[in-house]
Tab-separated table of C-alpha atoms in Angstrom:
chain	number	residue	atom	x	y	z
U	632	MET	CA	0.247	-49.535	-38.798
U	633	LYS	CA	3.905	-49.697	-37.764
U	634	LEU	CA	6.379	-47.608	-39.674
U	635	SER	CA	9.227	-49.562	-41.207
U	636	ARG	CA	12.783	-48.454	-40.462
U	637	SER	CA	13.522	-47.820	-44.136
U	638	THR	CA	10.551	-45.536	-44.796
U	639	LEU	CA	11.049	-43.648	-41.525
U	640	SER	CA	14.739	-43.149	-42.355
U	641	VAL	CA	13.832	-41.676	-45.752
U	642	ALA	CA	11.339	-39.272	-44.173
U	643	LEU	CA	13.745	-38.103	-41.473
U	644	LEU	CA	16.625	-37.720	-43.909
U	645	ALA	CA	14.470	-35.617	-46.170
U	646	ALA	CA	13.534	-33.375	-43.248
U	647	LEU	CA	17.168	-32.874	-42.282
U	648	VAL	CA	18.478	-32.016	-45.739
U	649	ALA	CA	15.566	-29.801	-46.813
U	650	PRO	CA	16.449	-26.095	-46.540
U	651	ALA	CA	14.153	-23.795	-44.583
U	652	ALA	CA	11.803	-22.518	-47.288
U	653	HIS	CA	8.060	-22.128	-47.501
U	654	ALA	CA	7.893	-23.217	-51.112
U	655	GLU	CA	8.942	-26.550	-52.518
U	656	VAL	CA	12.650	-27.251	-52.930
U	657	ALA	CA	13.763	-26.895	-56.568
U	658	LEU	CA	15.814	-29.904	-57.651
U	659	ASP	CA	16.583	-29.821	-61.371
U	660	VAL	CA	15.199	-29.506	-64.880
U	661	ILE	CA	14.753	-32.961	-66.353
U	662	GLY	CA	13.305	-33.424	-69.852
U	663	ASP	CA	12.043	-29.811	-69.894
U	664	SER	CA	10.275	-30.464	-66.591
U	665	GLU	CA	11.094	-28.252	-63.548
U	666	VAL	CA	11.258	-30.833	-60.731
U	667	SER	CA	10.710	-29.825	-57.111
U	668	PHE	CA	10.424	-31.607	-53.755
U	669	GLU	CA	7.924	-31.138	-50.926
U	670	GLY	CA	7.492	-32.826	-47.566
U	671	LEU	CA	5.259	-32.899	-44.489
U	672	LEU	CA	5.997	-34.425	-41.090
U	673	GLN	CA	3.363	-34.473	-38.349
U	674	ALA	CA	3.591	-35.939	-34.834
U	675	ASP	CA	0.505	-36.144	-32.555
U	676	TYR	CA	-0.061	-36.638	-28.853
U	677	TYR	CA	-3.529	-37.250	-27.347
U	678	SER	CA	-4.532	-37.250	-23.689
U	679	TYR	CA	-7.923	-38.860	-23.081
U	680	GLY	CA	-10.439	-38.043	-20.426
U	681	ASN	CA	-12.279	-41.358	-20.959
U	682	ASP	CA	-15.924	-41.817	-19.980
U	683	LEU	CA	-16.989	-45.448	-20.688
U	684	LYS	CA	-14.805	-46.674	-23.509
U	685	ASN	CA	-11.001	-46.591	-23.319
U	686	LEU	CA	-10.075	-44.604	-26.401
U	687	ASN	CA	-6.390	-45.649	-26.290
U	688	VAL	CA	-5.315	-47.823	-29.244
U	689	ASP	CA	-1.710	-48.513	-28.243
U	690	ALA	CA	-1.245	-49.923	-24.750
U	691	PRO	CA	2.525	-49.094	-24.470
U	692	ASP	CA	1.601	-45.355	-24.655
U	693	GLY	CA	-0.337	-45.607	-21.393
U	694	SER	CA	-3.977	-46.238	-20.557
U	695	ASP	CA	-5.179	-42.700	-21.174
U	696	SER	CA	-2.956	-41.378	-23.978
U	697	ASP	CA	-1.681	-42.034	-27.518
U	698	ASN	CA	1.248	-40.631	-29.477
U	699	GLU	CA	2.265	-41.329	-33.036
U	700	LEU	CA	4.023	-40.022	-36.096
U	701	ARG	CA	0.853	-39.051	-37.989
U	702	ARG	CA	2.244	-38.315	-41.454
U	703	ALA	CA	5.544	-38.501	-43.287
U	704	GLU	CA	4.655	-37.282	-46.773
U	705	LEU	CA	7.250	-37.013	-49.576
U	706	VAL	CA	6.189	-35.392	-52.847
U	707	LEU	CA	7.919	-34.828	-56.187
U	708	LYS	CA	6.326	-32.247	-58.501
U	709	GLY	CA	7.061	-31.253	-62.106
U	710	LYS	CA	6.109	-28.288	-64.283
U	711	GLY	CA	6.436	-28.947	-67.964
U	712	PRO	CA	7.161	-29.808	-70.616
U	713	GLY	CA	4.736	-27.289	-72.137
U	714	ASN	CA	1.341	-27.182	-70.493
U	715	PHE	CA	1.841	-30.401	-68.579
U	716	GLU	CA	2.245	-30.762	-64.791
U	717	TRP	CA	2.761	-33.921	-62.768
U	718	VAL	CA	2.998	-35.024	-59.152
U	719	LEU	CA	4.076	-38.202	-57.354
U	720	GLY	CA	3.513	-38.382	-53.617
U	721	TYR	CA	3.975	-41.108	-50.973
U	722	ASP	CA	3.178	-41.262	-47.272
U	723	ALA	CA	6.038	-43.177	-45.661
U	724	LYS	CA	4.123	-43.430	-42.404
U	725	ASP	CA	1.005	-45.048	-43.832
U	726	ASP	CA	2.806	-46.812	-46.719
U	727	LYS	CA	0.444	-45.460	-49.324
U	728	PHE	CA	0.507	-43.348	-52.437
U	729	LEU	CA	-0.833	-39.763	-52.294
U	730	ASP	CA	-1.428	-37.660	-55.397
U	731	ALA	CA	0.074	-39.436	-58.389
U	732	ASN	CA	-1.209	-37.844	-61.583
U	733	VAL	CA	-0.553	-35.897	-64.753
U	734	LYS	CA	-2.394	-32.670	-65.543
U	735	TYR	CA	-2.730	-30.887	-68.895
U	736	LYS	CA	-3.734	-27.202	-68.747
U	737	PHE	CA	-5.576	-26.000	-71.848
U	738	GLY	CA	-3.939	-22.793	-73.073
U	739	ASN	CA	-1.741	-22.975	-69.920
U	740	ASN	CA	-4.844	-21.895	-67.978
U	741	ALA	CA	-4.794	-23.056	-64.358
U	742	ASN	CA	-8.631	-23.003	-64.363
U	743	HIS	CA	-9.087	-25.275	-67.407
U	744	PHE	CA	-7.441	-28.676	-67.340
U	745	ILE	CA	-7.795	-32.450	-67.576
U	746	GLN	CA	-6.206	-34.730	-64.964
U	747	VAL	CA	-5.403	-38.438	-65.099
U	748	GLY	CA	-4.120	-40.616	-62.231
U	749	GLN	CA	-4.795	-40.556	-58.493
U	750	PHE	CA	-6.130	-37.328	-57.001
U	751	LYS	CA	-8.656	-36.058	-54.417
U	752	GLN	CA	-12.254	-36.419	-55.506
U	753	PRO	CA	-14.502	-33.315	-55.494
U	754	ASN	CA	-16.820	-33.887	-52.552
U	755	SER	CA	-15.425	-31.985	-49.589
U	756	LEU	CA	-14.199	-28.399	-49.155
U	757	GLU	CA	-12.134	-29.410	-46.151
U	758	GLU	CA	-10.613	-32.488	-47.817
U	759	LEU	CA	-9.610	-30.496	-50.875
U	760	SER	CA	-7.819	-27.903	-48.760
U	761	SER	CA	-4.168	-28.459	-47.950
U	762	THR	CA	-3.541	-30.921	-45.113
U	763	LYS	CA	-0.656	-28.864	-43.728
U	764	ASN	CA	-3.091	-25.987	-43.163
U	765	ASN	CA	-5.858	-27.883	-41.358
U	766	ASP	CA	-7.689	-25.586	-38.951
U	767	PHE	CA	-7.869	-28.304	-36.304
U	768	VAL	CA	-5.853	-31.424	-35.473
U	769	ALA	CA	-8.599	-33.715	-36.770
U	770	LYS	CA	-10.716	-32.991	-39.810
U	771	ALA	CA	-14.493	-32.886	-39.340
U	772	SER	CA	-16.411	-36.123	-38.830
U	773	ILE	CA	-18.169	-35.926	-42.216
U	774	THR	CA	-14.899	-35.319	-44.045
U	775	ASN	CA	-13.386	-38.504	-42.620
U	776	THR	CA	-16.649	-40.515	-42.707
U	777	PHE	CA	-18.255	-39.572	-46.016
U	778	GLY	CA	-15.335	-38.053	-47.950
U	779	ILE	CA	-13.907	-40.055	-50.837
U	780	ALA	CA	-10.385	-38.544	-50.693
U	781	ARG	CA	-7.993	-39.916	-53.310
U	782	ARG	CA	-8.918	-42.394	-56.070
U	783	VAL	CA	-7.505	-43.297	-59.462
U	784	GLY	CA	-9.479	-41.736	-62.258
U	785	VAL	CA	-9.881	-38.952	-64.799
U	786	GLY	CA	-11.073	-35.438	-64.056
U	787	TYR	CA	-12.037	-32.339	-65.970
U	788	TYR	CA	-12.068	-28.810	-64.443
U	789	TYR	CA	-13.273	-25.585	-66.039
U	790	GLY	CA	-13.794	-22.201	-64.455
U	791	ASP	CA	-12.375	-18.809	-63.550
U	792	VAL	CA	-10.898	-17.209	-60.474
U	793	ASN	CA	-14.315	-16.969	-58.758
U	794	TRP	CA	-16.120	-20.096	-60.028
U	795	GLY	CA	-15.449	-23.642	-61.151
U	796	VAL	CA	-16.998	-26.886	-62.230
U	797	ASN	CA	-15.270	-30.209	-61.685
U	798	ALA	CA	-16.343	-33.663	-63.007
U	799	THR	CA	-14.508	-36.938	-62.371
U	800	TYR	CA	-14.809	-40.658	-62.966
U	801	PHE	CA	-12.897	-42.821	-60.498
U	802	SER	CA	-12.182	-46.408	-59.436
U	803	ARG	CA	-9.952	-47.697	-56.605
U	804	GLU	CA	-7.043	-46.310	-54.607
U	805	LEU	CA	-3.659	-46.733	-56.193
U	806	THR	CA	-2.297	-48.539	-53.125
U	807	ARG	CA	-3.378	-52.201	-53.000
U	808	ASN	CA	-5.983	-53.409	-50.476
U	809	ARG	CA	-7.416	-49.926	-49.926
U	810	LYS	CA	-10.807	-48.425	-50.800
U	811	HIS	CA	-12.330	-49.263	-54.161
U	812	GLY	CA	-15.579	-49.053	-56.119
U	813	ASN	CA	-16.208	-47.323	-59.439
U	814	GLY	CA	-18.081	-44.041	-59.371
U	815	PHE	CA	-18.314	-40.393	-60.415
U	816	GLY	CA	-17.996	-37.042	-58.704
U	817	LEU	CA	-19.270	-33.529	-59.408
U	818	ARG	CA	-18.557	-30.219	-57.673
U	819	GLY	CA	-19.496	-26.639	-58.504
U	820	THR	CA	-18.276	-23.527	-56.665
U	821	TRP	CA	-19.059	-19.822	-56.868
U	822	ALA	CA	-17.554	-16.883	-55.021
U	823	PRO	CA	-19.860	-13.866	-55.659
U	824	ILE	CA	-17.530	-11.778	-53.472
U	825	LEU	CA	-13.806	-12.204	-54.112
U	826	GLU	CA	-11.581	-9.388	-52.884
U	827	THR	CA	-8.441	-9.284	-50.762
U	828	GLY	CA	-9.611	-9.993	-47.211
U	829	ASN	CA	-13.261	-10.311	-48.271
U	830	VAL	CA	-14.509	-13.642	-49.678
U	831	LEU	CA	-17.937	-15.247	-49.887
U	832	HIS	CA	-18.023	-18.817	-51.341
U	833	PHE	CA	-20.754	-21.381	-51.947
U	834	GLY	CA	-20.378	-24.951	-53.210
U	835	LEU	CA	-22.378	-28.021	-54.085
U	836	SER	CA	-21.004	-31.528	-54.589
U	837	HIS	CA	-22.200	-35.058	-55.323
U	838	VAL	CA	-20.450	-38.424	-55.569
U	839	ASP	CA	-21.983	-41.777	-56.463
U	840	TYR	CA	-20.044	-45.053	-56.369
U	841	ASP	CA	-20.429	-48.797	-56.315
U	842	ALA	CA	-20.387	-50.581	-52.949
U	843	ASP	CA	-17.742	-52.941	-54.254
U	844	LEU	CA	-16.629	-54.608	-50.992
U	845	GLY	CA	-17.374	-58.234	-51.443
U	846	GLY	CA	-18.885	-60.144	-48.531
U	847	THR	CA	-20.214	-63.683	-48.523
U	848	ALA	CA	-22.918	-65.242	-50.680
U	849	GLY	CA	-25.421	-64.372	-47.943
U	850	THR	CA	-24.368	-60.757	-47.310
U	851	GLY	CA	-23.447	-59.572	-50.808
U	852	ASP	CA	-21.405	-56.356	-51.115
U	853	THR	CA	-21.009	-54.405	-47.892
U	854	VAL	CA	-20.150	-50.875	-46.785
U	855	SER	CA	-19.515	-49.410	-43.348
U	856	PHE	CA	-19.212	-45.967	-41.819
U	857	SER	CA	-17.613	-44.914	-38.555
U	858	ALA	CA	-16.392	-41.727	-36.888
U	859	ARG	CA	-13.654	-41.259	-34.341
U	860	PRO	CA	-14.179	-38.667	-31.567
U	861	LEU	CA	-12.255	-35.986	-33.504
U	862	ALA	CA	-8.998	-37.807	-32.676
U	863	ASP	CA	-7.415	-39.507	-35.676
U	864	ILE	CA	-5.603	-42.346	-33.891
U	865	SER	CA	-8.210	-43.131	-31.192
U	866	GLN	CA	-10.837	-45.828	-30.920
U	867	THR	CA	-14.225	-45.094	-32.545
U	868	LEU	CA	-17.386	-44.345	-30.579
U	869	VAL	CA	-19.954	-44.589	-33.396
U	870	SER	CA	-19.982	-47.154	-36.226
U	871	THR	CA	-22.568	-48.802	-38.459
U	872	GLY	CA	-20.671	-52.062	-38.757
U	873	SER	CA	-21.081	-53.888	-42.058
U	874	ILE	CA	-24.188	-52.866	-43.991
U	875	THR	CA	-24.987	-55.934	-46.047
U	876	ARG	CA	-26.614	-56.192	-49.500
U	877	SER	CA	-25.342	-52.716	-50.433
U	878	ASP	CA	-25.513	-51.658	-54.096
U	879	ARG	CA	-24.558	-47.943	-54.456
U	880	VAL	CA	-23.518	-45.141	-52.155
U	881	ALA	CA	-24.380	-41.484	-52.961
U	882	THR	CA	-23.217	-38.453	-50.971
U	883	THR	CA	-24.457	-34.909	-51.567
U	884	GLY	CA	-22.734	-31.977	-49.891
U	885	VAL	CA	-23.314	-28.268	-49.542
U	886	GLU	CA	-20.581	-25.873	-48.391
U	887	GLY	CA	-20.099	-22.241	-47.455
U	888	LEU	CA	-17.140	-20.003	-46.637
U	889	TRP	CA	-16.893	-16.378	-45.495
U	890	VAL	CA	-13.650	-14.464	-45.003
U	891	HIS	CA	-13.564	-10.944	-43.620
U	892	GLY	CA	-10.124	-9.676	-42.704
U	893	PRO	CA	-8.632	-11.946	-40.032
U	894	PHE	CA	-11.881	-13.891	-39.529
U	895	LYS	CA	-13.008	-17.040	-41.362
U	896	LEU	CA	-16.332	-18.840	-41.027
U	897	GLN	CA	-16.663	-22.214	-42.788
U	898	GLY	CA	-19.297	-24.971	-42.796
U	899	GLU	CA	-20.409	-28.063	-44.634
U	900	TYR	CA	-23.366	-30.503	-44.556
U	901	MET	CA	-23.379	-33.968	-46.140
U	902	LYS	CA	-26.034	-36.606	-46.605
U	903	THR	CA	-25.069	-40.152	-47.575
U	904	SER	CA	-27.578	-42.658	-48.956
U	905	VAL	CA	-26.924	-46.368	-49.274
U	906	LYS	CA	-29.056	-48.110	-51.866
U	907	ARG	CA	-29.514	-51.810	-51.066
U	908	TYR	CA	-30.992	-54.692	-53.012
U	909	GLY	CA	-33.435	-57.452	-52.128
U	910	VAL	CA	-35.606	-56.890	-49.050
U	911	ALA	CA	-32.927	-54.876	-47.248
U	912	PRO	CA	-34.147	-51.269	-46.735
U	913	ASP	CA	-32.148	-48.293	-47.997
U	914	VAL	CA	-30.493	-46.200	-45.283
U	915	ASP	CA	-29.456	-42.548	-44.947
U	916	PHE	CA	-26.898	-40.852	-42.721
U	917	ASP	CA	-25.861	-37.230	-42.416
U	918	GLY	CA	-23.787	-34.692	-40.532
U	919	GLY	CA	-22.059	-31.367	-40.696
U	920	TYR	CA	-19.810	-28.826	-39.039
U	921	ILE	CA	-19.413	-25.099	-38.650
U	922	SER	CA	-16.148	-23.524	-37.620
U	923	GLY	CA	-14.778	-20.085	-36.916
U	924	LEU	CA	-11.142	-19.033	-37.042
U	925	TRP	CA	-9.481	-15.779	-35.992
U	926	ASN	CA	-5.966	-14.826	-37.082
U	927	ILE	CA	-4.980	-13.008	-33.933
U	928	THR	CA	-1.920	-11.536	-35.620
U	929	GLY	CA	-4.071	-9.941	-38.338
U	930	GLU	CA	-3.332	-11.938	-41.519
U	931	THR	CA	-6.174	-12.805	-43.902
U	932	TRP	CA	-6.820	-15.788	-46.196
U	933	GLY	CA	-6.440	-16.187	-49.945
U	934	TYR	CA	-8.667	-18.139	-52.334
U	935	LYS	CA	-7.701	-20.575	-55.088
U	936	ALA	CA	-9.691	-23.170	-57.088
U	937	GLY	CA	-12.648	-23.091	-54.743
U	938	THR	CA	-10.655	-23.447	-51.461
U	939	PRO	CA	-9.165	-21.008	-48.938
U	940	THR	CA	-5.382	-20.648	-48.698
U	941	THR	CA	-3.454	-19.853	-45.525
U	942	PRO	CA	-0.944	-16.993	-45.674
U	943	LEU	CA	2.622	-16.770	-44.421
U	944	PRO	CA	3.096	-14.889	-41.123
U	945	ASP	CA	3.483	-11.115	-41.580
U	946	ALA	CA	6.225	-11.246	-38.955
U	947	PRO	CA	8.029	-14.637	-39.383
U	948	GLU	CA	9.964	-14.333	-36.101
U	949	LYS	CA	6.701	-13.939	-34.182
U	950	GLY	CA	4.604	-16.239	-36.371
U	951	LEU	CA	0.934	-16.416	-37.267
U	952	TRP	CA	-1.384	-17.109	-34.317
U	953	GLN	CA	-4.870	-18.520	-34.743
U	954	LEU	CA	-7.787	-19.201	-32.385
U	955	GLY	CA	-10.532	-21.517	-33.571
U	956	LEU	CA	-13.860	-23.011	-32.474
U	957	ARG	CA	-15.808	-25.785	-34.220
U	958	TYR	CA	-19.121	-27.548	-33.689
U	959	ASP	CA	-19.294	-31.001	-35.326
U	960	THR	CA	-22.132	-33.511	-35.619
U	961	VAL	CA	-22.652	-36.872	-37.348
U	962	ASP	CA	-25.714	-39.174	-37.279
U	963	LEU	CA	-25.171	-42.838	-38.240
U	964	ASN	CA	-28.653	-43.922	-37.150
U	965	ASP	CA	-31.432	-44.848	-39.578
U	966	GLY	CA	-33.699	-47.171	-37.636
U	967	SER	CA	-35.067	-47.754	-34.139
U	968	GLY	CA	-34.589	-50.018	-31.133
U	969	ASN	CA	-37.256	-51.489	-28.880
U	970	VAL	CA	-36.304	-51.161	-25.179
U	971	THR	CA	-38.764	-53.941	-24.239
U	972	THR	CA	-37.842	-56.692	-26.722
U	973	GLY	CA	-34.438	-55.481	-27.837
U	974	ALA	CA	-35.524	-55.777	-31.463
U	975	THR	CA	-34.038	-53.257	-33.930
U	976	THR	CA	-34.819	-52.022	-37.413
U	977	GLY	CA	-32.519	-50.426	-39.926
U	978	VAL	CA	-28.978	-49.449	-38.891
U	979	LEU	CA	-28.108	-47.982	-35.514
U	980	GLY	CA	-24.530	-46.787	-35.736
U	981	GLY	CA	-24.917	-43.978	-33.221
U	982	GLU	CA	-24.848	-40.196	-32.995
U	983	GLN	CA	-21.931	-37.975	-32.065
U	984	ASP	CA	-21.669	-34.236	-31.352
U	985	ALA	CA	-18.422	-32.464	-30.477
U	986	TRP	CA	-17.003	-29.059	-29.709
U	987	THR	CA	-13.357	-28.266	-30.496
U	988	LEU	CA	-11.398	-25.308	-29.148
U	989	GLY	CA	-8.046	-24.828	-30.824
U	990	VAL	CA	-4.897	-22.658	-30.936
U	991	ASN	CA	-2.495	-22.787	-33.884
U	992	TRP	CA	0.966	-21.181	-34.203
U	993	TYR	CA	2.664	-21.020	-37.598
U	994	TRP	CA	6.271	-20.127	-36.835
U	995	ARG	CA	8.378	-18.746	-39.652
U	996	SER	CA	7.811	-20.657	-42.900
U	997	ASN	CA	8.150	-24.306	-41.996
U	998	PHE	CA	6.802	-25.013	-38.515
U	999	LYS	CA	3.317	-25.344	-37.039
U	1000	PHE	CA	2.208	-26.164	-33.517
U	1001	MET	CA	-1.417	-27.050	-32.638
U	1002	LEU	CA	-3.286	-27.436	-29.324
U	1003	ASN	CA	-6.914	-28.646	-29.275
U	1004	TYR	CA	-9.425	-29.429	-26.578
U	1005	VAL	CA	-12.335	-31.643	-27.709
U	1006	LYS	CA	-15.565	-32.263	-25.772
U	1007	VAL	CA	-17.596	-35.189	-27.178
U	1008	ASP	CA	-21.202	-36.271	-26.569
U	1009	SER	CA	-22.070	-39.637	-28.184
U	1010	SER	CA	-24.966	-42.063	-27.964
U	1011	LYS	CA	-25.244	-45.601	-29.372
U	1012	TRP	CA	-27.800	-48.395	-29.137
U	1013	VAL	CA	-26.633	-51.344	-27.061
U	1014	GLY	CA	-28.599	-54.594	-27.404
U	1015	GLY	CA	-28.552	-57.779	-25.365
U	1016	THR	CA	-29.808	-57.235	-21.843
U	1017	THR	CA	-29.062	-53.470	-21.962
U	1018	ARG	CA	-31.669	-52.602	-24.657
U	1019	ARG	CA	-31.180	-48.845	-24.692
U	1020	TYR	CA	-29.082	-45.969	-26.015
U	1021	VAL	CA	-25.936	-45.551	-23.947
U	1022	ASP	CA	-24.113	-42.232	-23.693
U	1023	ASP	CA	-20.303	-42.000	-23.843
U	1024	ASN	CA	-19.005	-38.466	-23.348
U	1025	PRO	CA	-15.187	-38.201	-23.221
U	1026	ASN	CA	-12.900	-35.201	-23.582
U	1027	ILE	CA	-9.533	-35.157	-25.395
U	1028	THR	CA	-6.535	-32.829	-25.300
U	1029	GLU	CA	-4.580	-32.974	-28.550
U	1030	VAL	CA	-1.110	-31.648	-29.472
U	1031	ARG	CA	0.454	-31.643	-32.956
U	1032	MET	CA	3.968	-30.634	-34.033
U	1033	GLN	CA	4.501	-30.132	-37.771
U	1034	PHE	CA	7.454	-29.467	-40.087
U	1035	TYR	CA	6.885	-28.870	-43.812
U	1036	TRP	CA	8.706	-27.537	-46.842
């Protein structure tokens, strides 16, 4: 999507006028509400070591690279009046609304509230964590493929500092012509160990929603799933295409997190089931990741509302340095192909495994620089006269520059 001059101008102006501060910028008190302003600008560059498919999506960038302003997020937040909080966010790059909701905290308790509007649904530890503190340039395949992200709905949360239960009912995205389909979400978390520099966390989530993407009279409602090769603006290597006669989609996820001093180990597994009607068989897909991160400069992580929080650098002039490694896998196959006749059953979207090696540098309170190397192994059924699974194994070097306040 091309960024309009007006929205880009707003984003750049906001970056220029925002003072250097880690926290949001306080604006004013309006109607007993303390209003503040946050922003996030991200610019990415990818260099592709293509195998079979050319991963480039924008020819003017060159045949083996892509670069793009990834995000230009502008967010207004309010505390008050009373126990109310509100947020209104917009991504000027993608021309879409972000969080746009009102929250009421019972007894002014941050761990007991009801929320109405658009917010992230409770089915991914990584998705619920702050985008500006992503461990790697691209989120894991299952997060982008099976995660619900933001929808309009109502949610209820109850818990304490080391546990929480979240239940939501949601519909479509607030921005027109985006994802839709009514459903519900549940997530429970428990941290049996919660000390400074020593955290053990477990979580379980489930979402179930209507496959409300109308096709034709012959195909009925459809859904589709795809995964990029851990590069957000590249071509995809694995994709189911349209799964016709789809009724409901259900995704169950399990998650774990361990923090010990400057080390963090994190992993998730998700299984998605598509219930279909008529003679069409139901299909299942799954995937997961496990990642390790080391704060070379010695800082440790915090923990809030069932997610890890990234600290400020102990020495702002030197910054916080991180080294990370992730293994990622996603399987979009549920069927088989006959190499003799070319006939297929079920859905053959492909399989993809990837390793990511990354270095992050948080400099002072408002800047972040990321360098990733991704090695991908993918396989997908090709019909016609080929009649076999074809491997496509590229590598990608990724750079991200980020400014936030």
